[in-house]
Amino acid sequence: MKQQFDLAGHPHIALCDLLKLAGLAESGGRAKQLIAEGKVLRNQQPETRKTAKIVVGDNIRLGDSEINVINSEL
C-alpha cells in the first residue's frame, strides 16, 4: 500500500510518530519496536533511530507499505 504523508508546514516528524500517524503501527511503543528490529527502511536503507527526523522527500517502507513524505505548503 502506497500513501503520502503531508508535513503541512512542519520541517520534520519523528519516525516513530510517522509510523503511528500513518496507521502502520498501533502505538508509539509498537512503532519503536518495529524500528529497533530493523524492519523500517528509509530511502531503501535500514533506519534504527526511533526518533530519526523524517523530512520532505523521504521514502519510508515497512513490509508492503510505503510512505512518501510531502509538504503541500512549500
C-alpha positions as MATLAB code, in Angstrom:
seq = 'MKQQFDLAGHPHIALCDLLKLAGLAESGGRAKQLIAEGKVLRNQQPETRKTAKIVVGDNIRLGDSEINVINSEL';
ca = [
       0.000    0.000    0.000;
       1.395    3.383   -1.021;
       0.431    6.582    0.719;
       1.575   10.152    1.135;
       2.110   11.931    4.431;
       1.876   15.718    4.406;
       4.119   17.553    6.878;
       1.803   20.577    6.473;
       4.460   23.213    7.009;
       6.444   21.393    9.686;
      10.172   20.845    8.998;
      10.206   17.173   10.088;
       8.491   14.392   12.039;
       9.979   11.685   14.246;
       9.976    8.288   12.541;
       8.077    6.585   15.375;
       5.377    9.286   15.238;
       5.082    8.963   11.466;
       4.502    5.213   11.653;
       1.794    5.717   14.263;
       0.035    8.600   12.467;
       0.168    6.806    9.115;
      -1.500    3.755   10.660;
       1.440    1.377   10.201;
       1.814    0.851   13.960;
      -0.958    0.581   16.551;
       1.003    2.592   19.112;
       4.197    4.525   19.596;
       5.648    1.583   21.500;
       4.925   -0.788   18.626;
       6.451    1.688   16.174;
       9.637    1.853   18.260;
       9.777   -1.949   18.388;
       9.465   -2.270   14.590;
      12.226    0.306   14.134;
      14.530   -1.407   16.660;
      14.024   -4.734   14.872;
      15.312   -3.171   11.640;
      12.029   -3.626    9.776;
      11.758    0.010    8.670;
      13.598    1.318    5.619;
      14.288    4.993    4.990;
      15.221    5.712    1.386;
      15.951    1.984    0.854;
      18.313    1.809    3.889;
      17.504    0.308    7.312;
      16.709    3.042    9.841;
      17.107    2.071   13.510;
      16.925    5.526   15.095;
      13.456    5.686   16.637;
      13.247    9.471   16.536;
      15.070    9.994   13.228;
      13.909   13.284   11.702;
      11.908   12.422    8.597;
      11.800   15.274    6.087;
      10.135   16.115    2.771;
      11.253   13.726    0.049;
      11.957   10.792    2.367;
      10.505    7.415    1.452;
       9.616    5.091    4.331;
       8.893    1.405    3.816;
       7.566   -1.179    6.262;
       6.755   -4.518    4.704;
       4.421   -3.893    1.745;
       3.552   -0.386    2.930;
       5.279    2.704    1.593;
       5.021    6.338    2.696;
       6.221    9.277    0.619;
       6.675   12.402    2.722;
       5.476   15.645    1.133;
       4.749   19.222    2.216;
       1.797   20.821    0.498;
       2.705   24.241    1.938;
       6.017   24.537    0.069;
];
